[in-house]
Amino acid sequence: MNSVKVGLLGLGTVGGGTVKVLSRNAHEIMRRAGRGIEVAHASARDLSKPRICDTTGITLTQNPFEVVNNPELQVIVELIGGTDQARELVLRAIANGKHVVTANKALIARHGNEIFAAARDKGVMVAFEAAVAGGIPVIKAIREGLAGNRIEWLAGIINGTGNFILTEMRDKGRDFADVLAEAQRLGYAEADPTFDVEGIDAAHKLTILASIAFGIPLQFDKAYTEGISRITRQDVGYAEELGYRIKHLGIARRTEEGIELRVHPTLIPHRRLIANVDGVMNAVLVKGDAVGPTLFYGAGAGAEPTASAVVADLVDVVRTLTSDPENRVPHLAFQPDALSDLPILPMEKVETAYYLRMQAQDRPGVLADVTRILADQNISIEAMLQKAPANGDGSVPVVILTHRIREQQMNEAIRRIEALGTMAGPVMRMRVEHLKG
Ligand code: NDP
Ligand code: HSE
């Protein structure tokens, strides 16, 4: 049987990795897919740039629309990134009756509802395994492997760059900016690295995970997002003293009132497996009612790990090219007419435990004021640390761990503590999750 001809948009980190893996493992891939997979046409901005892959035999162009309009291609792989042009290209490919594979989480999280509707109309597939957690096949696991479960919650380290930065800061005392520059050199970071650092990339991925876990439409605009740039080495040290690790987590939880959808730095007990996921590695913990907790672990970014997921999608597409579109696995795991309208909860309604760090004046009554405010808001303290003042400094760092409480009450408590007049600077707040199975 003839090879399936594929068009590739983008020959950067992931595009280059995809060409390499397709070529190196061509025989194994053919044995699995039943047909060869051949990249016939590819586009990049600068055709004179050196590439990590061999492009011999591939027709190259600077115009990605030439690729999506090429009638000889059956599948388009979008690895350019961004949302405007990528959306236009993907919709054009679909309109031309081509199947699409993409690693672009921003595109799926923001425009997935529109893209999947267009794909359904044309009876083509849009596969996006590489969009979440790099090489970990977590989309397939939730969508297919856990299809018998009612998913209760999931929590994941889903940005490799952020986890790499936190790990290097903790283990080697390296500077934030230094480690970020290294992540960029290694090809882990997004074109705009603030997406990694400020949690936007993780929120894109969490939006996708929540949709396939709970059967809800993609609602990126309702995700709560907080980045890692405010975490200090002090916080990392205090968390360790208290028996916790700080990880940048994406959390989606089904509650009676709606769905929690939030990305923020989180203290996790250090004995949890996920607390020990370091460097560029990602992990997603998924709790199903039947299976219990499951943990998916692997490289979250980088050329070949991501290519592994892109190529798996290509094999899936090739295997089902001739199948009836109605009998394919639905894009968002649930049948499109069975999506639920469960609301996404505003952050004020989320209930969690907290880590608070404040710089308080070292004199009688200050701590009593703080604990009174917490008690007024019905916030119960689990642990407290007070450190010795630095030489010549009249203030001391105070760290408090609380039991679970609604964010709204914690917001009010923090507002009142900051207004006391005995605090130097704002209160640093992080959420604490025990992630018990
Ligand atoms: P790169 O920047 O390394 O590659 C982007 C490629 O797209 C380059 O080849 C670039 O051309 C080409 N390109 C960009 N703009 C245009 C344009 N307007 N017209 C034609 N070609 C264009 O990005 P990555 O490979 O890192 O990322 C690609 C996608 O994969 C993104 O959506 C990203 O979020 C996602 N992703 C990335 C991961 C990673 O580890 N890097 C992991 C998982 C997902 P040129 O090379 O000439 O500049
Ligand atoms: N920039 C992303 C990360 C790439 O660091 O996780 C993988 O999606």
PDB file of C-alpha atoms in Angstrom, residues 107-379:
ATOM      1  CA  LEU A 107      -4.678  26.751  19.666  1.00  0.00           C
ATOM      2  CA  ILE A 108      -6.735  23.862  21.081  1.00  0.00           C
ATOM      3  CA  ALA A 109      -7.503  25.539  24.429  1.00  0.00           C
ATOM      4  CA  ARG A 110      -8.625  28.798  22.760  1.00  0.00           C
ATOM      5  CA  HIS A 111     -10.124  27.643  19.455  1.00  0.00           C
ATOM      6  CA  GLY A 112     -10.664  23.896  19.958  1.00  0.00           C
ATOM      7  CA  ASN A 113     -14.478  24.107  20.142  1.00  0.00           C
ATOM      8  CA  GLU A 114     -14.588  25.801  16.716  1.00  0.00           C
ATOM      9  CA  ILE A 115     -11.912  23.523  15.227  1.00  0.00           C
ATOM     10  CA  PHE A 116     -13.595  20.296  16.381  1.00  0.00           C
ATOM     11  CA  ALA A 117     -16.978  21.453  15.048  1.00  0.00           C
ATOM     12  CA  ALA A 118     -15.381  22.154  11.658  1.00  0.00           C
ATOM     13  CA  ALA A 119     -13.625  18.774  11.745  1.00  0.00           C
ATOM     14  CA  ARG A 120     -16.888  16.967  12.532  1.00  0.00           C
ATOM     15  CA  ASP A 121     -18.597  18.663   9.596  1.00  0.00           C
ATOM     16  CA  LYS A 122     -15.864  17.457   7.255  1.00  0.00           C
ATOM     17  CA  GLY A 123     -15.475  14.019   8.881  1.00  0.00           C
ATOM     18  CA  VAL A 124     -11.754  14.502   9.602  1.00  0.00           C
ATOM     19  CA  MET A 125      -9.677  13.916  12.719  1.00  0.00           C
ATOM     20  CA  VAL A 126      -7.848  16.510  14.794  1.00  0.00           C
ATOM     21  CA  ALA A 127      -5.335  14.814  17.110  1.00  0.00           C
ATOM     22  CA  PHE A 128      -3.461  16.714  19.813  1.00  0.00           C
ATOM     23  CA  GLU A 129      -1.702  14.267  22.161  1.00  0.00           C
ATOM     24  CA  ALA A 130       1.513  16.342  22.106  1.00  0.00           C
ATOM     25  CA  ALA A 131      -0.363  19.417  23.298  1.00  0.00           C
ATOM     26  CA  VAL A 132      -0.408  18.203  26.918  1.00  0.00           C
ATOM     27  CA  ALA A 133       2.580  16.982  28.919  1.00  0.00           C
ATOM     28  CA  GLY A 134       4.933  16.470  25.943  1.00  0.00           C
ATOM     29  CA  GLY A 135       5.652  12.779  25.462  1.00  0.00           C
ATOM     30  CA  ILE A 136       3.243  11.403  28.081  1.00  0.00           C
ATOM     31  CA  PRO A 137       0.243   9.769  26.367  1.00  0.00           C
ATOM     32  CA  VAL A 138      -2.124  11.226  28.969  1.00  0.00           C
ATOM     33  CA  ILE A 139      -4.843  12.382  26.566  1.00  0.00           C
ATOM     34  CA  LYS A 140      -5.221   8.867  25.235  1.00  0.00           C
ATOM     35  CA  ALA A 141      -5.094   7.444  28.755  1.00  0.00           C
ATOM     36  CA  ILE A 142      -7.924   9.660  30.024  1.00  0.00           C
ATOM     37  CA  ARG A 143      -9.966   9.587  26.834  1.00  0.00           C
ATOM     38  CA  GLU A 144      -9.738   5.844  26.262  1.00  0.00           C
ATOM     39  CA  GLY A 145      -7.988   3.993  29.090  1.00  0.00           C
ATOM     40  CA  LEU A 146     -10.117   5.583  31.825  1.00  0.00           C
ATOM     41  CA  ALA A 147     -13.360   5.718  29.830  1.00  0.00           C
ATOM     42  CA  GLY A 148     -15.119   3.525  32.398  1.00  0.00           C
ATOM     43  CA  ASN A 149     -14.540   5.997  35.224  1.00  0.00           C
ATOM     44  CA  ARG A 150     -16.206   9.069  36.592  1.00  0.00           C
ATOM     45  CA  ILE A 151     -13.116  11.281  36.920  1.00  0.00           C
ATOM     46  CA  GLU A 152     -13.154  13.084  40.268  1.00  0.00           C
ATOM     47  CA  TRP A 153     -10.064  15.251  39.977  1.00  0.00           C
ATOM     48  CA  LEU A 154      -6.716  15.566  38.319  1.00  0.00           C
ATOM     49  CA  ALA A 155      -3.583  17.465  39.223  1.00  0.00           C
ATOM     50  CA  GLY A 156      -0.480  17.807  37.128  1.00  0.00           C
ATOM     51  CA  ILE A 157       2.944  19.268  36.714  1.00  0.00           C
ATOM     52  CA  ILE A 158       2.282  20.178  33.111  1.00  0.00           C
ATOM     53  CA  ASN A 159       4.926  22.734  32.259  1.00  0.00           C
ATOM     54  CA  GLY A 160       8.437  21.365  31.830  1.00  0.00           C
ATOM     55  CA  THR A 161      10.130  24.758  31.788  1.00  0.00           C
ATOM     56  CA  GLY A 162       8.550  25.834  35.079  1.00  0.00           C
ATOM     57  CA  ASN A 163       9.382  22.543  36.777  1.00  0.00           C
ATOM     58  CA  PHE A 164      12.960  22.743  35.478  1.00  0.00           C
ATOM     59  CA  ILE A 165      13.298  26.256  36.936  1.00  0.00           C
ATOM     60  CA  LEU A 166      11.860  25.292  40.349  1.00  0.00           C
ATOM     61  CA  THR A 167      14.063  22.189  40.563  1.00  0.00           C
ATOM     62  CA  GLU A 168      17.290  24.005  39.639  1.00  0.00           C
ATOM     63  CA  MET A 169      16.491  26.833  42.091  1.00  0.00           C
ATOM     64  CA  ARG A 170      15.861  24.359  44.902  1.00  0.00           C
ATOM     65  CA  ASP A 171      18.686  21.881  44.245  1.00  0.00           C
ATOM     66  CA  LYS A 172      21.441  24.160  42.984  1.00  0.00           C
ATOM     67  CA  GLY A 173      20.409  27.577  44.292  1.00  0.00           C
ATOM     68  CA  ARG A 174      20.510  28.890  40.713  1.00  0.00           C
ATOM     69  CA  ASP A 175      18.943  32.165  39.648  1.00  0.00           C
ATOM     70  CA  PHE A 176      15.529  32.176  38.037  1.00  0.00           C
ATOM     71  CA  ALA A 177      16.681  34.117  34.938  1.00  0.00           C
ATOM     72  CA  ASP A 178      19.689  31.849  34.406  1.00  0.00           C
ATOM     73  CA  VAL A 179      17.666  28.661  34.440  1.00  0.00           C
ATOM     74  CA  LEU A 180      15.000  30.127  32.183  1.00  0.00           C
ATOM     75  CA  ALA A 181      17.699  31.019  29.616  1.00  0.00           C
ATOM     76  CA  GLU A 182      18.928  27.415  29.736  1.00  0.00           C
ATOM     77  CA  ALA A 183      15.371  26.076  29.237  1.00  0.00           C
ATOM     78  CA  GLN A 184      15.112  28.309  26.169  1.00  0.00           C
ATOM     79  CA  ARG A 185      18.424  27.016  24.810  1.00  0.00           C
ATOM     80  CA  LEU A 186      17.216  23.435  25.286  1.00  0.00           C
ATOM     81  CA  GLY A 187      14.041  24.133  23.275  1.00  0.00           C
ATOM     82  CA  TYR A 188      11.665  23.613  26.240  1.00  0.00           C
ATOM     83  CA  ALA A 189      10.228  27.123  26.503  1.00  0.00           C
ATOM     84  CA  GLU A 190       7.416  28.653  24.494  1.00  0.00           C
ATOM     85  CA  ALA A 191       8.192  31.352  21.891  1.00  0.00           C
ATOM     86  CA  ASP A 192       7.050  33.787  24.612  1.00  0.00           C
ATOM     87  CA  PRO A 193       8.499  32.280  27.827  1.00  0.00           C
ATOM     88  CA  THR A 194       6.131  34.290  30.035  1.00  0.00           C
ATOM     89  CA  PHE A 195       3.573  31.666  28.949  1.00  0.00           C
ATOM     90  CA  ASP A 196       5.660  29.102  30.870  1.00  0.00           C
ATOM     91  CA  VAL A 197       6.544  31.245  33.855  1.00  0.00           C
ATOM     92  CA  GLU A 198       3.142  32.861  34.392  1.00  0.00           C
ATOM     93  CA  GLY A 199       1.189  29.614  34.087  1.00  0.00           C
ATOM     94  CA  ILE A 200      -0.571  30.423  30.802  1.00  0.00           C
ATOM     95  CA  ASP A 201       0.866  27.372  29.047  1.00  0.00           C
ATOM     96  CA  ALA A 202      -0.163  25.160  31.986  1.00  0.00           C
ATOM     97  CA  ALA A 203      -3.648  26.714  31.923  1.00  0.00           C
ATOM     98  CA  HIS A 204      -3.950  25.887  28.207  1.00  0.00           C
ATOM     99  CA  LYS A 205      -3.078  22.273  28.984  1.00  0.00           C
ATOM    100  CA  LEU A 206      -5.316  22.093  32.059  1.00  0.00           C
ATOM    101  CA  THR A 207      -8.242  23.425  30.023  1.00  0.00           C
ATOM    102  CA  ILE A 208      -7.770  20.528  27.595  1.00  0.00           C
ATOM    103  CA  LEU A 209      -7.392  17.928  30.363  1.00  0.00           C
ATOM    104  CA  ALA A 210     -10.516  19.159  32.176  1.00  0.00           C
ATOM    105  CA  SER A 211     -12.581  18.940  29.007  1.00  0.00           C
ATOM    106  CA  ILE A 212     -11.650  15.353  28.276  1.00  0.00           C
ATOM    107  CA  ALA A 213     -11.897  14.349  31.948  1.00  0.00           C
ATOM    108  CA  PHE A 214     -15.324  15.868  32.675  1.00  0.00           C
ATOM    109  CA  GLY A 215     -16.904  16.170  29.227  1.00  0.00           C
ATOM    110  CA  ILE A 216     -17.205  19.962  29.226  1.00  0.00           C
ATOM    111  CA  PRO A 217     -16.453  22.433  26.417  1.00  0.00           C
ATOM    112  CA  LEU A 218     -13.007  24.071  26.377  1.00  0.00           C
ATOM    113  CA  GLN A 219     -13.166  27.207  28.546  1.00  0.00           C
ATOM    114  CA  PHE A 220      -9.664  28.616  28.813  1.00  0.00           C
ATOM    115  CA  ASP A 221     -10.914  32.113  29.677  1.00  0.00           C
ATOM    116  CA  LYS A 222     -12.334  30.797  32.976  1.00  0.00           C
ATOM    117  CA  ALA A 223      -9.133  29.161  34.240  1.00  0.00           C
ATOM    118  CA  TYR A 224      -7.467  30.780  37.259  1.00  0.00           C
ATOM    119  CA  THR A 225      -3.776  31.318  36.503  1.00  0.00           C
ATOM    120  CA  GLU A 226      -0.888  32.248  38.760  1.00  0.00           C
ATOM    121  CA  GLY A 227       2.793  31.906  37.853  1.00  0.00           C
ATOM    122  CA  ILE A 228       5.997  31.010  39.669  1.00  0.00           C
ATOM    123  CA  SER A 229       7.875  34.284  39.441  1.00  0.00           C
ATOM    124  CA  ARG A 230       6.983  35.415  43.002  1.00  0.00           C
ATOM    125  CA  ILE A 231       8.346  32.276  44.692  1.00  0.00           C
ATOM    126  CA  THR A 232      11.527  33.040  46.631  1.00  0.00           C
ATOM    127  CA  ARG A 233      14.315  30.699  47.789  1.00  0.00           C
ATOM    128  CA  GLN A 234      13.046  31.454  51.313  1.00  0.00           C
ATOM    129  CA  ASP A 235       9.644  29.982  50.445  1.00  0.00           C
ATOM    130  CA  VAL A 236      11.291  26.882  48.988  1.00  0.00           C
ATOM    131  CA  GLY A 237      13.287  26.451  52.235  1.00  0.00           C
ATOM    132  CA  TYR A 238      10.326  27.029  54.586  1.00  0.00           C
ATOM    133  CA  ALA A 239       8.185  24.603  52.602  1.00  0.00           C
ATOM    134  CA  GLU A 240      10.921  21.946  52.942  1.00  0.00           C
ATOM    135  CA  GLU A 241      11.148  22.576  56.701  1.00  0.00           C
ATOM    136  CA  LEU A 242       7.431  21.969  56.976  1.00  0.00           C
ATOM    137  CA  GLY A 243       7.663  18.733  54.954  1.00  0.00           C
ATOM    138  CA  TYR A 244       6.416  20.092  51.614  1.00  0.00           C
ATOM    139  CA  ARG A 245       7.694  20.716  48.065  1.00  0.00           C
ATOM    140  CA  ILE A 246       6.550  23.629  45.960  1.00  0.00           C
ATOM    141  CA  LYS A 247       5.310  22.564  42.535  1.00  0.00           C
ATOM    142  CA  HIS A 248       3.510  24.524  39.857  1.00  0.00           C
ATOM    143  CA  LEU A 249       0.309  22.511  39.564  1.00  0.00           C
ATOM    144  CA  GLY A 250      -2.686  22.544  37.303  1.00  0.00           C
ATOM    145  CA  ILE A 251      -5.700  21.271  39.227  1.00  0.00           C
ATOM    146  CA  ALA A 252      -9.160  20.394  37.911  1.00  0.00           C
ATOM    147  CA  ARG A 253     -11.725  19.057  40.356  1.00  0.00           C
ATOM    148  CA  ARG A 254     -15.381  18.186  40.057  1.00  0.00           C
ATOM    149  CA  THR A 255     -17.406  19.551  42.994  1.00  0.00           C
ATOM    150  CA  GLU A 256     -21.143  19.718  43.625  1.00  0.00           C
ATOM    151  CA  GLU A 257     -21.164  23.384  42.636  1.00  0.00           C
ATOM    152  CA  GLY A 258     -19.058  23.101  39.491  1.00  0.00           C
ATOM    153  CA  ILE A 259     -15.547  22.524  38.207  1.00  0.00           C
ATOM    154  CA  GLU A 260     -12.407  23.958  39.772  1.00  0.00           C
ATOM    155  CA  LEU A 261      -9.898  24.946  37.079  1.00  0.00           C
ATOM    156  CA  ARG A 262      -6.748  26.476  38.513  1.00  0.00           C
ATOM    157  CA  VAL A 263      -3.007  26.763  37.962  1.00  0.00           C
ATOM    158  CA  HIS A 264      -0.795  28.038  40.777  1.00  0.00           C
ATOM    159  CA  PRO A 265       2.280  27.233  42.847  1.00  0.00           C
ATOM    160  CA  THR A 266       1.250  24.543  45.323  1.00  0.00           C
ATOM    161  CA  LEU A 267       2.794  22.979  48.407  1.00  0.00           C
ATOM    162  CA  ILE A 268       2.567  19.163  48.241  1.00  0.00           C
ATOM    163  CA  PRO A 269       3.682  16.772  51.013  1.00  0.00           C
ATOM    164  CA  HIS A 270       7.184  15.734  49.962  1.00  0.00           C
ATOM    165  CA  ARG A 271       6.413  12.009  50.335  1.00  0.00           C
ATOM    166  CA  ARG A 272       3.922  12.100  47.435  1.00  0.00           C
ATOM    167  CA  LEU A 273       5.363  10.669  44.201  1.00  0.00           C
ATOM    168  CA  ILE A 274       4.357  13.768  42.272  1.00  0.00           C
ATOM    169  CA  ALA A 275       6.305  15.992  44.681  1.00  0.00           C
ATOM    170  CA  ASN A 276       9.449  14.202  43.478  1.00  0.00           C
ATOM    171  CA  VAL A 277       8.952  14.854  39.780  1.00  0.00           C
ATOM    172  CA  ASP A 278      11.898  17.056  38.895  1.00  0.00           C
ATOM    173  CA  GLY A 279      13.519  18.918  36.021  1.00  0.00           C
ATOM    174  CA  VAL A 280      11.728  18.926  32.687  1.00  0.00           C
ATOM    175  CA  MET A 281       9.709  15.852  33.668  1.00  0.00           C
ATOM    176  CA  ASN A 282       5.919  16.183  33.916  1.00  0.00           C
ATOM    177  CA  ALA A 283       3.385  14.063  35.782  1.00  0.00           C
ATOM    178  CA  VAL A 284      -0.388  13.978  35.842  1.00  0.00           C
ATOM    179  CA  LEU A 285      -2.282  12.405  38.717  1.00  0.00           C
ATOM    180  CA  VAL A 286      -5.809  11.374  37.756  1.00  0.00           C
ATOM    181  CA  LYS A 287      -8.348  10.106  40.277  1.00  0.00           C
ATOM    182  CA  GLY A 288     -11.124   7.965  38.817  1.00  0.00           C
ATOM    183  CA  ASP A 289     -13.944   6.539  40.943  1.00  0.00           C
ATOM    184  CA  ALA A 290     -13.281   2.972  39.799  1.00  0.00           C
ATOM    185  CA  VAL A 291      -9.530   2.878  39.259  1.00  0.00           C
ATOM    186  CA  GLY A 292      -8.514   5.152  42.163  1.00  0.00           C
ATOM    187  CA  PRO A 293      -5.452   7.360  41.712  1.00  0.00           C
ATOM    188  CA  THR A 294      -3.289   6.856  38.608  1.00  0.00           C
ATOM    189  CA  LEU A 295      -0.048   8.679  37.831  1.00  0.00           C
ATOM    190  CA  PHE A 296       1.331   9.375  34.353  1.00  0.00           C
ATOM    191  CA  TYR A 297       4.981  10.425  34.199  1.00  0.00           C
ATOM    192  CA  GLY A 298       7.453  11.360  31.484  1.00  0.00           C
ATOM    193  CA  ALA A 299       9.308  14.106  29.654  1.00  0.00           C
ATOM    194  CA  GLY A 300       7.119  17.193  29.357  1.00  0.00           C
ATOM    195  CA  ALA A 301       9.017  19.025  26.624  1.00  0.00           C
ATOM    196  CA  GLY A 302      11.867  18.668  24.136  1.00  0.00           C
ATOM    197  CA  ALA A 303      12.229  17.611  20.521  1.00  0.00           C
ATOM    198  CA  GLU A 304      11.984  13.819  20.569  1.00  0.00           C
ATOM    199  CA  PRO A 305       9.698  13.321  23.590  1.00  0.00           C
ATOM    200  CA  THR A 306       7.162  15.634  21.954  1.00  0.00           C
ATOM    201  CA  ALA A 307       7.739  14.029  18.565  1.00  0.00           C
ATOM    202  CA  SER A 308       6.901  10.695  20.193  1.00  0.00           C
ATOM    203  CA  ALA A 309       3.360  11.990  20.858  1.00  0.00           C
ATOM    204  CA  VAL A 310       3.042  13.634  17.416  1.00  0.00           C
ATOM    205  CA  VAL A 311       4.048  10.395  15.672  1.00  0.00           C
ATOM    206  CA  ALA A 312       1.660   8.344  17.841  1.00  0.00           C
ATOM    207  CA  ASP A 313      -1.155  10.636  16.673  1.00  0.00           C
ATOM    208  CA  LEU A 314      -0.035  10.189  13.071  1.00  0.00           C
ATOM    209  CA  VAL A 315      -0.171   6.408  13.493  1.00  0.00           C
ATOM    210  CA  ASP A 316      -3.664   6.717  15.013  1.00  0.00           C
ATOM    211  CA  VAL A 317      -4.836   8.865  12.105  1.00  0.00           C
ATOM    212  CA  VAL A 318      -3.371   6.491   9.530  1.00  0.00           C
ATOM    213  CA  ARG A 319      -4.945   3.457  11.202  1.00  0.00           C
ATOM    214  CA  THR A 320      -8.404   5.028  11.118  1.00  0.00           C
ATOM    215  CA  LEU A 321      -8.204   6.804   7.735  1.00  0.00           C
ATOM    216  CA  THR A 322     -10.757   4.492   6.246  1.00  0.00           C
ATOM    217  CA  SER A 323     -13.029   4.172   9.278  1.00  0.00           C
ATOM    218  CA  ASP A 324     -16.444   5.735   9.464  1.00  0.00           C
ATOM    219  CA  PRO A 325     -16.080   9.194  11.186  1.00  0.00           C
ATOM    220  CA  GLU A 326     -18.994   8.453  13.567  1.00  0.00           C
ATOM    221  CA  ASN A 327     -17.124   5.474  14.969  1.00  0.00           C
ATOM    222  CA  ARG A 328     -13.924   7.343  15.849  1.00  0.00           C
ATOM    223  CA  VAL A 329     -13.047   8.353  19.411  1.00  0.00           C
ATOM    224  CA  PRO A 330     -14.639  11.813  19.950  1.00  0.00           C
ATOM    225  CA  HIS A 331     -12.193  14.737  20.105  1.00  0.00           C
ATOM    226  CA  LEU A 332     -13.114  15.609  23.690  1.00  0.00           C
ATOM    227  CA  ALA A 333     -13.677  11.992  24.796  1.00  0.00           C
ATOM    228  CA  PHE A 334     -17.451  12.447  25.212  1.00  0.00           C
ATOM    229  CA  GLN A 335     -19.935  12.531  22.321  1.00  0.00           C
ATOM    230  CA  PRO A 336     -20.283  16.179  21.228  1.00  0.00           C
ATOM    231  CA  ASP A 337     -24.030  16.249  21.984  1.00  0.00           C
ATOM    232  CA  ALA A 338     -23.359  14.848  25.472  1.00  0.00           C
ATOM    233  CA  LEU A 339     -21.070  17.603  26.760  1.00  0.00           C
ATOM    234  CA  SER A 340     -22.167  18.950  30.126  1.00  0.00           C
ATOM    235  CA  ASP A 341     -22.761  22.587  31.071  1.00  0.00           C
ATOM    236  CA  LEU A 342     -21.276  22.286  34.579  1.00  0.00           C
ATOM    237  CA  PRO A 343     -20.026  25.789  35.455  1.00  0.00           C
ATOM    238  CA  ILE A 344     -16.355  26.588  36.082  1.00  0.00           C
ATOM    239  CA  LEU A 345     -16.102  27.875  39.648  1.00  0.00           C
ATOM    240  CA  PRO A 346     -14.700  31.344  40.314  1.00  0.00           C
ATOM    241  CA  MET A 347     -11.543  31.154  42.449  1.00  0.00           C
ATOM    242  CA  GLU A 348     -13.337  32.701  45.477  1.00  0.00           C
ATOM    243  CA  LYS A 349     -15.450  29.545  45.729  1.00  0.00           C
ATOM    244  CA  VAL A 350     -12.511  27.140  45.712  1.00  0.00           C
ATOM    245  CA  GLU A 351     -11.665  25.467  49.002  1.00  0.00           C
ATOM    246  CA  THR A 352      -8.043  24.602  49.775  1.00  0.00           C
ATOM    247  CA  ALA A 353      -5.401  24.816  52.511  1.00  0.00           C
ATOM    248  CA  TYR A 354      -2.864  27.656  52.536  1.00  0.00           C
ATOM    249  CA  TYR A 355       0.746  28.613  53.190  1.00  0.00           C
ATOM    250  CA  LEU A 356       1.117  32.235  54.301  1.00  0.00           C
ATOM    251  CA  ARG A 357       4.416  34.078  54.737  1.00  0.00           C
ATOM    252  CA  MET A 358       4.550  37.550  56.175  1.00  0.00           C
ATOM    253  CA  GLN A 359       7.251  39.847  57.470  1.00  0.00           C
ATOM    254  CA  ALA A 360       5.888  40.997  60.852  1.00  0.00           C
ATOM    255  CA  GLN A 361       7.201  43.536  63.350  1.00  0.00           C
ATOM    256  CA  ASP A 362       8.935  41.780  66.240  1.00  0.00           C
ATOM    257  CA  ARG A 363       6.851  43.085  69.158  1.00  0.00           C
ATOM    258  CA  PRO A 364       4.168  41.820  71.534  1.00  0.00           C
ATOM    259  CA  GLY A 365       0.649  41.363  70.216  1.00  0.00           C
ATOM    260  CA  VAL A 366       1.474  41.218  66.508  1.00  0.00           C
ATOM    261  CA  LEU A 367       1.038  37.465  66.174  1.00  0.00           C
ATOM    262  CA  ALA A 368      -2.072  37.606  68.353  1.00  0.00           C
ATOM    263  CA  ASP A 369      -3.576  40.130  65.900  1.00  0.00           C
ATOM    264  CA  VAL A 370      -2.837  37.791  62.990  1.00  0.00           C
ATOM    265  CA  THR A 371      -4.310  34.720  64.669  1.00  0.00           C
ATOM    266  CA  ARG A 372      -7.408  36.718  65.729  1.00  0.00           C
ATOM    267  CA  ILE A 373      -8.046  37.745  62.132  1.00  0.00           C
ATOM    268  CA  LEU A 374      -7.676  34.133  60.985  1.00  0.00           C
ATOM    269  CA  ALA A 375     -10.038  32.956  63.729  1.00  0.00           C
ATOM    270  CA  ASP A 376     -12.593  35.643  62.744  1.00  0.00           C
ATOM    271  CA  GLN A 377     -12.636  34.152  59.253  1.00  0.00           C
ATOM    272  CA  ASN A 378     -13.007  30.649  60.683  1.00  0.00           C
ATOM    273  CA  ILE A 379      -9.509  29.723  59.470  1.00  0.00           C
TER     274      ILE A 379
END
